[in-house]
Tab-separated table of C-alpha atoms and ligand atoms in Angstrom:
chain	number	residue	atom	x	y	z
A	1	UNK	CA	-17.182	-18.992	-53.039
A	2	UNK	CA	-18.769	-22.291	-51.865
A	3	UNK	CA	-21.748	-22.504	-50.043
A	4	UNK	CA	-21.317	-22.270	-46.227
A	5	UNK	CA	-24.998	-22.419	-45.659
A	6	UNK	CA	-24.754	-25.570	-44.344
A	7	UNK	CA	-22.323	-24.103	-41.358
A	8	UNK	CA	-24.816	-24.591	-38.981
A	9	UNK	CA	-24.498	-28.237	-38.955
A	10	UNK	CA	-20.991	-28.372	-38.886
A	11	UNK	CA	-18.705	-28.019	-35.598
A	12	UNK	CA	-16.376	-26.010	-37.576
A	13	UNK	CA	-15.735	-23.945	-40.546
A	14	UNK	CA	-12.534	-23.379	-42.519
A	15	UNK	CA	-12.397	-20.907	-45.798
A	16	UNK	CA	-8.473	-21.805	-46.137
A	17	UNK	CA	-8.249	-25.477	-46.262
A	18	UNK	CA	-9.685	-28.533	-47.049
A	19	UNK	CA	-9.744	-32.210	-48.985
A	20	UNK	CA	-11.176	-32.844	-52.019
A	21	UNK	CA	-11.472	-36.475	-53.056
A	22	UNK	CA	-8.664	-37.449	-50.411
A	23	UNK	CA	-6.194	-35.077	-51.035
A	24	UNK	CA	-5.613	-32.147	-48.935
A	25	UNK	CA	-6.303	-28.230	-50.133
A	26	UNK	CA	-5.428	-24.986	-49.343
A	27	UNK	CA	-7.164	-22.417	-50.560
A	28	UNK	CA	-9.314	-24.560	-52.847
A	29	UNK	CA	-5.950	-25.987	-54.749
A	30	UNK	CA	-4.338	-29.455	-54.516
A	31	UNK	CA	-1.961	-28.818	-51.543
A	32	UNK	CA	1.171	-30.704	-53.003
A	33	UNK	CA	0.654	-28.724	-56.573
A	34	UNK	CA	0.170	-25.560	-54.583
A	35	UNK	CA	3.748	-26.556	-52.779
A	36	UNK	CA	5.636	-27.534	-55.780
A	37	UNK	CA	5.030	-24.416	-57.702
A	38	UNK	CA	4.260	-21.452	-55.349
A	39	UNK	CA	7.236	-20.001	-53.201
A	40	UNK	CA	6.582	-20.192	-49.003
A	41	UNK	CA	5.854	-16.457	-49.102
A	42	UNK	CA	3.534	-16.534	-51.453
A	43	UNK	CA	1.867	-19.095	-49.238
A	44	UNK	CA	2.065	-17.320	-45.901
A	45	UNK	CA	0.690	-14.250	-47.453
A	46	UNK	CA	-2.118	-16.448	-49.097
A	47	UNK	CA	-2.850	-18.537	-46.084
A	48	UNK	CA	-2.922	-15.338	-43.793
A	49	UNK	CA	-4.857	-13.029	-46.189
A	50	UNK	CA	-7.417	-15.817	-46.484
A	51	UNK	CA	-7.195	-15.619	-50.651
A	52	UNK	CA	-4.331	-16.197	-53.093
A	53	UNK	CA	-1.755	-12.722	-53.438
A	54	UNK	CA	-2.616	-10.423	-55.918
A	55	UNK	CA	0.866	-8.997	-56.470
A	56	UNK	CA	4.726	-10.068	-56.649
A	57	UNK	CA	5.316	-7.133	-54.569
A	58	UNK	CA	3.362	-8.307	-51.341
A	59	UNK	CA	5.136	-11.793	-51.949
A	60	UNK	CA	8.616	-10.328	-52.439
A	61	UNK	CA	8.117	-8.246	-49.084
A	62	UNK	CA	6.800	-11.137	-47.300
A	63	UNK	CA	9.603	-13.157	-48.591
A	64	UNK	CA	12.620	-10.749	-47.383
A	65	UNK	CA	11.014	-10.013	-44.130
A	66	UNK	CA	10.637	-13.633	-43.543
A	67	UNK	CA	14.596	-14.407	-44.186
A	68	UNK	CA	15.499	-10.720	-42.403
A	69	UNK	CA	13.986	-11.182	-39.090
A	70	UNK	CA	14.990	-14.895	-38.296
A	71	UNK	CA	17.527	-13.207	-35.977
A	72	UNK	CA	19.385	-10.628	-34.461
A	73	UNK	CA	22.309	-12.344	-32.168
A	74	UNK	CA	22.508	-13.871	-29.035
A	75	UNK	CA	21.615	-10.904	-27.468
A	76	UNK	CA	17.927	-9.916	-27.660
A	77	UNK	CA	15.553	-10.752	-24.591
A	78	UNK	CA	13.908	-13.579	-27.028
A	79	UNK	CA	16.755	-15.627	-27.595
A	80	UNK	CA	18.580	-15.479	-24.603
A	81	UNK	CA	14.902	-16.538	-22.494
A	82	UNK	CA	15.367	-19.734	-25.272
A	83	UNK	CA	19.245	-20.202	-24.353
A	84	UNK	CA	17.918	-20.520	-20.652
A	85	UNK	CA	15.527	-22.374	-21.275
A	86	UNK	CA	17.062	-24.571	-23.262
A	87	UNK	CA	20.352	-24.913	-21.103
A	88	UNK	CA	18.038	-25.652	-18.213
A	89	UNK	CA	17.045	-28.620	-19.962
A	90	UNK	CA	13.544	-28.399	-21.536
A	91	UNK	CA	12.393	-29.402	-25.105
A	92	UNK	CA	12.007	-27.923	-28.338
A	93	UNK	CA	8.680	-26.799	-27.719
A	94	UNK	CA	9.201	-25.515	-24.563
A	95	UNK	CA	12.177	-23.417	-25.448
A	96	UNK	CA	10.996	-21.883	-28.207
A	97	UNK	CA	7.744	-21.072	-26.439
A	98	UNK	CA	9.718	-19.501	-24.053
A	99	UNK	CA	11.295	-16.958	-26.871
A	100	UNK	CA	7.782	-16.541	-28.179
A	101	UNK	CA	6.164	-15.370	-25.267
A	102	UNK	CA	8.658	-12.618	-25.179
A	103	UNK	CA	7.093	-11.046	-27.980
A	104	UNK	CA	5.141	-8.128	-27.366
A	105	UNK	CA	4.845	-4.560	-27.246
A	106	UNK	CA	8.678	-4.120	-26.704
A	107	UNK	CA	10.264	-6.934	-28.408
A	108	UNK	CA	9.292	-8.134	-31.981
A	109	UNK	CA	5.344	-7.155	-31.694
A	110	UNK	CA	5.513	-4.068	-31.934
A	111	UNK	CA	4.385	-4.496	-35.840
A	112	UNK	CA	0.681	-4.706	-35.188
A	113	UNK	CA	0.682	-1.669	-33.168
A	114	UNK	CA	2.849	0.455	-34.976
A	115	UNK	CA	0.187	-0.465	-38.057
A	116	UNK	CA	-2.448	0.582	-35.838
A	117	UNK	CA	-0.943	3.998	-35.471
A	118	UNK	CA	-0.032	4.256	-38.901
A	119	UNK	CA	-3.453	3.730	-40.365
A	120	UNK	CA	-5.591	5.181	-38.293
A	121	UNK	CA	-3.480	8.560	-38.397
A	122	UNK	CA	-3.501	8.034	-42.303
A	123	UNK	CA	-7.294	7.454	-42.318
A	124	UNK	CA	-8.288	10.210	-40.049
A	125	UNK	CA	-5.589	12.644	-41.951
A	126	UNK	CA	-4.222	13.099	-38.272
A	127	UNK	CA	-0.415	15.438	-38.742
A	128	UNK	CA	2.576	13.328	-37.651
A	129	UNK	CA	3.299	16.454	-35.175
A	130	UNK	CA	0.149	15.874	-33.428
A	131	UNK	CA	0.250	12.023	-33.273
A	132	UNK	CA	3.854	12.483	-31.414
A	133	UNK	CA	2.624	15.041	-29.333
A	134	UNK	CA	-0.732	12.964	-28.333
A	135	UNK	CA	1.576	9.726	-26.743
A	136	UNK	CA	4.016	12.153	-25.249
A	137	UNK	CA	1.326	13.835	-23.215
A	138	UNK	CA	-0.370	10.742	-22.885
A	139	UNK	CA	3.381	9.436	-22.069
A	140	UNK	CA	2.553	6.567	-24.114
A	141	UNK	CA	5.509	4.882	-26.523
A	142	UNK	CA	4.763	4.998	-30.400
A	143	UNK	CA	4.946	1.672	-31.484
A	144	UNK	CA	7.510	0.954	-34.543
A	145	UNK	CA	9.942	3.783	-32.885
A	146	UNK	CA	12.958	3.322	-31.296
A	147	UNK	CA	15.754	0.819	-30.623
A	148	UNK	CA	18.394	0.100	-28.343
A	149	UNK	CA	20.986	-0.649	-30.213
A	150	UNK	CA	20.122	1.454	-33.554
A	151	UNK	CA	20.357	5.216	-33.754
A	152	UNK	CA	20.326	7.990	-36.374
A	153	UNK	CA	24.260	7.610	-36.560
A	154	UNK	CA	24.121	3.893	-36.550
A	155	UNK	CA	20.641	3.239	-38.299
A	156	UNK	CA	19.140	-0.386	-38.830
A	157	UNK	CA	21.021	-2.092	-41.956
A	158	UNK	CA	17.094	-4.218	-41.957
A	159	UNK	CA	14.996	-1.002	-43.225
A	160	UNK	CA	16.384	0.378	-46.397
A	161	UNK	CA	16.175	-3.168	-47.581
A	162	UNK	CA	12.319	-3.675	-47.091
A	163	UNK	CA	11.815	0.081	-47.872
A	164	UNK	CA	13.990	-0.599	-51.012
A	165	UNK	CA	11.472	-3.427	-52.218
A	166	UNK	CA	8.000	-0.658	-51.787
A	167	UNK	CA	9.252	0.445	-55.810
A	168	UNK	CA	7.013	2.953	-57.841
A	169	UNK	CA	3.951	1.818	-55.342
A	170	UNK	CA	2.051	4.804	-53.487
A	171	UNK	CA	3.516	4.717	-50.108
A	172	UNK	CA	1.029	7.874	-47.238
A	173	UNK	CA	1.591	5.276	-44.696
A	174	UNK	CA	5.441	4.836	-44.796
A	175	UNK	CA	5.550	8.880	-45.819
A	176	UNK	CA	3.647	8.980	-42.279
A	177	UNK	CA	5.609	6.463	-40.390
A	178	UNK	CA	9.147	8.565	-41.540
A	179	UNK	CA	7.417	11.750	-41.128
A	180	UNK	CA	7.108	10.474	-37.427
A	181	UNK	CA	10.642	9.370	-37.343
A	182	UNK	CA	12.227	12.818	-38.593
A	183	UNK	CA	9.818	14.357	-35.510
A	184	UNK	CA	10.996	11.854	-32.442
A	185	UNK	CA	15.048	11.648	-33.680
A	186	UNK	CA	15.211	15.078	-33.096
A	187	UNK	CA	13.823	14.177	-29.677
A	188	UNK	CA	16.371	11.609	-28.909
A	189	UNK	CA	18.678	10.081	-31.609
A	190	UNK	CA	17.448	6.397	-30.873
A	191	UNK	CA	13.939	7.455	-31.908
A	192	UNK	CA	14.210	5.786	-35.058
A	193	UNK	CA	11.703	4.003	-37.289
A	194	UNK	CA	12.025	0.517	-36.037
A	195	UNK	CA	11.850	-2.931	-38.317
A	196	UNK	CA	9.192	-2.949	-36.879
A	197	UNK	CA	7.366	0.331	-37.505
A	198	UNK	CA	8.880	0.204	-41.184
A	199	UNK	CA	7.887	-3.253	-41.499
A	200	UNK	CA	4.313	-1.903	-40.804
A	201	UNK	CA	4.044	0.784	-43.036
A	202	UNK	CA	5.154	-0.897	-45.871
A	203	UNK	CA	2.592	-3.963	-45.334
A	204	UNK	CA	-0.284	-1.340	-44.957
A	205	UNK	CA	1.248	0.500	-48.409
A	206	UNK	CA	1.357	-3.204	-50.048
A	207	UNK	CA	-2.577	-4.554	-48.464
A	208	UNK	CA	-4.243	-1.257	-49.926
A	209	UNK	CA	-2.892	-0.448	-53.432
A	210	UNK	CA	-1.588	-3.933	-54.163
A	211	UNK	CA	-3.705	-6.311	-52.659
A	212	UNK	CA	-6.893	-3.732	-52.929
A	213	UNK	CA	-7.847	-4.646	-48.999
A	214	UNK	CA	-10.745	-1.975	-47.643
A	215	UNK	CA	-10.461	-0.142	-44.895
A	216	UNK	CA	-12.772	-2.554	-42.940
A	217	UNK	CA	-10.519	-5.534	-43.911
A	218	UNK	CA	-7.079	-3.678	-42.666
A	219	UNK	CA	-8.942	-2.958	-39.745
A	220	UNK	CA	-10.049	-6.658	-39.678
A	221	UNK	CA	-6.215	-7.805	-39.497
A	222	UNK	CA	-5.336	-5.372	-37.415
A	223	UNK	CA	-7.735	-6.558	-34.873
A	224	UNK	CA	-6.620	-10.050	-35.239
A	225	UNK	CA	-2.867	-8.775	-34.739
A	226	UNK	CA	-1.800	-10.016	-38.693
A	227	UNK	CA	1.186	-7.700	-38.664
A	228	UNK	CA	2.791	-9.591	-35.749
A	229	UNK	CA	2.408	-12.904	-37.569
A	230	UNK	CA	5.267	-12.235	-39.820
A	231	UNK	CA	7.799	-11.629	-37.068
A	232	UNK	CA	6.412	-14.383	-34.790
A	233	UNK	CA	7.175	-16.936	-37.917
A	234	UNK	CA	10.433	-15.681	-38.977
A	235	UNK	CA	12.470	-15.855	-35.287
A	236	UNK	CA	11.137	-18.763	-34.302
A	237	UNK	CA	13.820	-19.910	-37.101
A	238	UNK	CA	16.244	-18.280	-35.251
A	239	UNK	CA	14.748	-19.091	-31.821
A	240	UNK	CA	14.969	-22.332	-32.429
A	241	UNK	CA	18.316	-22.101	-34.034
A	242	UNK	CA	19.553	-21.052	-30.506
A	243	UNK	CA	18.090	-24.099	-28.850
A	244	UNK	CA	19.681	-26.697	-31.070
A	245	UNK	CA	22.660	-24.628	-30.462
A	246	UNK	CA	22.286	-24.276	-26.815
A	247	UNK	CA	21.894	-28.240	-26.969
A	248	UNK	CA	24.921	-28.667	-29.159
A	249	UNK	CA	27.248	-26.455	-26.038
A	250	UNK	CA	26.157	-28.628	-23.700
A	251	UNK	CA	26.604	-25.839	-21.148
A	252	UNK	CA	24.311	-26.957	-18.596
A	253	UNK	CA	22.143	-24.581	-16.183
A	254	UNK	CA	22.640	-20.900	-16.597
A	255	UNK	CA	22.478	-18.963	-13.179
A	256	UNK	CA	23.572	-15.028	-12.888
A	257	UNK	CA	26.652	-14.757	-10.872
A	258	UNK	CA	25.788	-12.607	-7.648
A	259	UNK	CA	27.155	-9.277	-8.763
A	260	UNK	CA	25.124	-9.360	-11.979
A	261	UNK	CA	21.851	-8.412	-9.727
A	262	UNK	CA	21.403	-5.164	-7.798
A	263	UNK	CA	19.735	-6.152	-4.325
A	264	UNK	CA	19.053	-4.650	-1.713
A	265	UNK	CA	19.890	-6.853	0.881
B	301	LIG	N1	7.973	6.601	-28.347
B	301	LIG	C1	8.130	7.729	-27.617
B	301	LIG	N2	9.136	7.907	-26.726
B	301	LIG	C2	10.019	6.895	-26.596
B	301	LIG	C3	9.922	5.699	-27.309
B	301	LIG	C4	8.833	5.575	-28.217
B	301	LIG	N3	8.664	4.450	-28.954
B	301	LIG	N4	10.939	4.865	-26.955
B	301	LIG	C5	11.647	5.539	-26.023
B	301	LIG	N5	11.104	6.752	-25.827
B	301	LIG	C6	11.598	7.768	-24.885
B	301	LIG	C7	11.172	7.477	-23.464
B	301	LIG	O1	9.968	8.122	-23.180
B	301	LIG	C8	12.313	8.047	-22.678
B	301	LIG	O2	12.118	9.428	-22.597
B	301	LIG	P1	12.597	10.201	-21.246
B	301	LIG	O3	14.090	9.990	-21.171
B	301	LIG	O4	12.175	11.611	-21.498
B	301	LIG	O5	11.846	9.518	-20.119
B	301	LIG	C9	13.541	7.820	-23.578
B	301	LIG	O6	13.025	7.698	-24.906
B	301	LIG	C10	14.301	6.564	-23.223
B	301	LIG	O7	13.301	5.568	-22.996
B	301	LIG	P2	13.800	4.053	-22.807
B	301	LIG	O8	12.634	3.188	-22.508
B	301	LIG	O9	14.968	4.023	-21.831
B	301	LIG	O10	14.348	3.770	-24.244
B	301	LIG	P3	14.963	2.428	-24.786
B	301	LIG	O11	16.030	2.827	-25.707
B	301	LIG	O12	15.302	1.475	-23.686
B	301	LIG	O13	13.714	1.815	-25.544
B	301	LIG	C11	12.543	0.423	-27.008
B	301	LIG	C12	13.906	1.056	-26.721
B	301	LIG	C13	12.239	-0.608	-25.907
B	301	LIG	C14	12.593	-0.247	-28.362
B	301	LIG	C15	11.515	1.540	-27.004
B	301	LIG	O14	11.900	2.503	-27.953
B	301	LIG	C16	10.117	1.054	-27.298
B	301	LIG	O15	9.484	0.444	-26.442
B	301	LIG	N6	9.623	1.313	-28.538
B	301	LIG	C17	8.265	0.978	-28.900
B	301	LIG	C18	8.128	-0.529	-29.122
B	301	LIG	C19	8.831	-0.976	-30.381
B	301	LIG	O16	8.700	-0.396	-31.440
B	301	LIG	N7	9.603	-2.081	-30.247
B	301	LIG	C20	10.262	-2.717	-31.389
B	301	LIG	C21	11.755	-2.631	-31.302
B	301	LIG	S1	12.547	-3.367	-32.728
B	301	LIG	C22	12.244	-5.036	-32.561
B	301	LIG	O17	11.927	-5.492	-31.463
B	301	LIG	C23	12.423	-5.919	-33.734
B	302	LIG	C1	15.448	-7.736	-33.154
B	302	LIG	O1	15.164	-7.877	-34.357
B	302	LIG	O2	15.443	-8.665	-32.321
B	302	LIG	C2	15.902	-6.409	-32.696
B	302	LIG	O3	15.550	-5.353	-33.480
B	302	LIG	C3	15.695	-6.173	-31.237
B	302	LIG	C4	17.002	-5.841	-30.642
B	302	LIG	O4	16.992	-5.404	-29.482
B	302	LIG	O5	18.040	-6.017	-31.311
């Protein structure tokens, strides 16, 4: 690990990049060698984690969530606030800042809490009956649970593929997370486990027996809201997809037509 002694001199510090006689680094390797022969996943998860992957399991998750979640139609609150935006005639940046900021504890960010849940109820040996029963009476909603267009009878074609990628590896948080699934979709049938949730569970499985993180450092990355990153990356492929799109129609300003809005007067 090099020195950082001498931080206090210096206005910043960086552990994941750098330039070593001219050429840029990341993670202490020649940037363009690092580019030419490790795949993007195996990058993000590098970049993110702060230190170079550890297994081909972490990189082949990161690598199918990546392509999985770039979209799901024209339909979800994220794109359509880029559609408007775009149609009203902002920029790139603009538009697809305008999908982003929909991201959050409903839409698409839901990964970093439902990782929250899932660990600390795994840590603290908490029963998936109790955790359910704890946000109901706190009439909180579990994060990584439920969808609404997904049910038990139409369940999300996204999570048996990244559950289907977990293998022979030791799995108590995504045993927890569908322990908590079977529990709320006898509640209501669109209580499933989310892409979201599943996408959490399966990270948390992959950090602690492949990637041999501690309990501090999960806890590190879940404080800096890491299990939202992957999400945020992937749409804003398809986020900005729907721009160039939007730009391509050429349909000008969007406006609801009167008796799309309930008002009272
Ligand atoms: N946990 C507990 N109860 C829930 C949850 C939940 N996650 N979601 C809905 N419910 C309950 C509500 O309490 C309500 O119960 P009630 O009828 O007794 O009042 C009932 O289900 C219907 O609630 P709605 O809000 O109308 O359900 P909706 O289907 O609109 O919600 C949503 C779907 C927004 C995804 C919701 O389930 C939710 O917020 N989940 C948590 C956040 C999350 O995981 N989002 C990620 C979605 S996937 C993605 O964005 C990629
Ligand atoms: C998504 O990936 O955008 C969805 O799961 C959310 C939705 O409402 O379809």
């Amino acid at each position: 690990m090099d020195d950082l002694s001498n931080r206090q001199h210096s206005l910043f510090t960086s552990t994941i990049s750098g330039d070593v006689d001219g050429e840029p680094t990341i993670l202490g390797q020649n940037l363009t060698k690092t580019a030419t022969t490790q795949s993007f996943a195996w990058i993000v998860g590098s970049l993110w984690l702060g230190r170079p992957l550890k297994s081909k399991k972490t990189e082949a998750v990161i690598d199918q969530a990546l392509r999985l979640l770039v979209d799901h139609g024209p339909y979800v609150s994220g794109a359509v606030n880029t559609m408007i935006s775009a149609r009203a005639g902002k920029d790139l940046v603009s538009s697809l800042v305008t999908g982003l900021l929909t991201i959050g504890p409903r839409f698409g960010g839901a990964v970093n809490g439902a990782a929250k849940i899932w660990f600390e109820s795994v840590t603290n040996q908490l029963s998936p009956a109790d955790v359910v029963e704890s946000f109901a009476k706190r009439k909180e909603y579990i994060q990584g649970i439920g969808h609404k267009k997904y049910r038990i009878a139409a369940p999300d074609p996204r999570v048996p593929v990244l559950l289907n990628l977990t293998g022979k590896i030791p799995h108590p948080h995504l045993d927890f997370a569908l322990a908590v699934e079977k529990i709320t979709t006898g509640k209501k049938p669109n209580l499933i486990l989310n892409v979201d949730g599943a996408l959490a569970a399966i990270l948390l499985d992959l950090l602690v027996h492949e990637e041999k993180l501690e309990r501090d450092e999960i806890q590190a990355l879940i404080d800096a809201e890491f299990f939202n990153a992957i999400f945020v990356l992937s749409r804003s492929v398809g986020f900005i997809g729907h721009y160039l799109d939007q730009k391509r129609l050429g349909e000008g300003l969007f406006r609801l037509p009167d008796d799309q809005v309930m008002t009272k007067g």
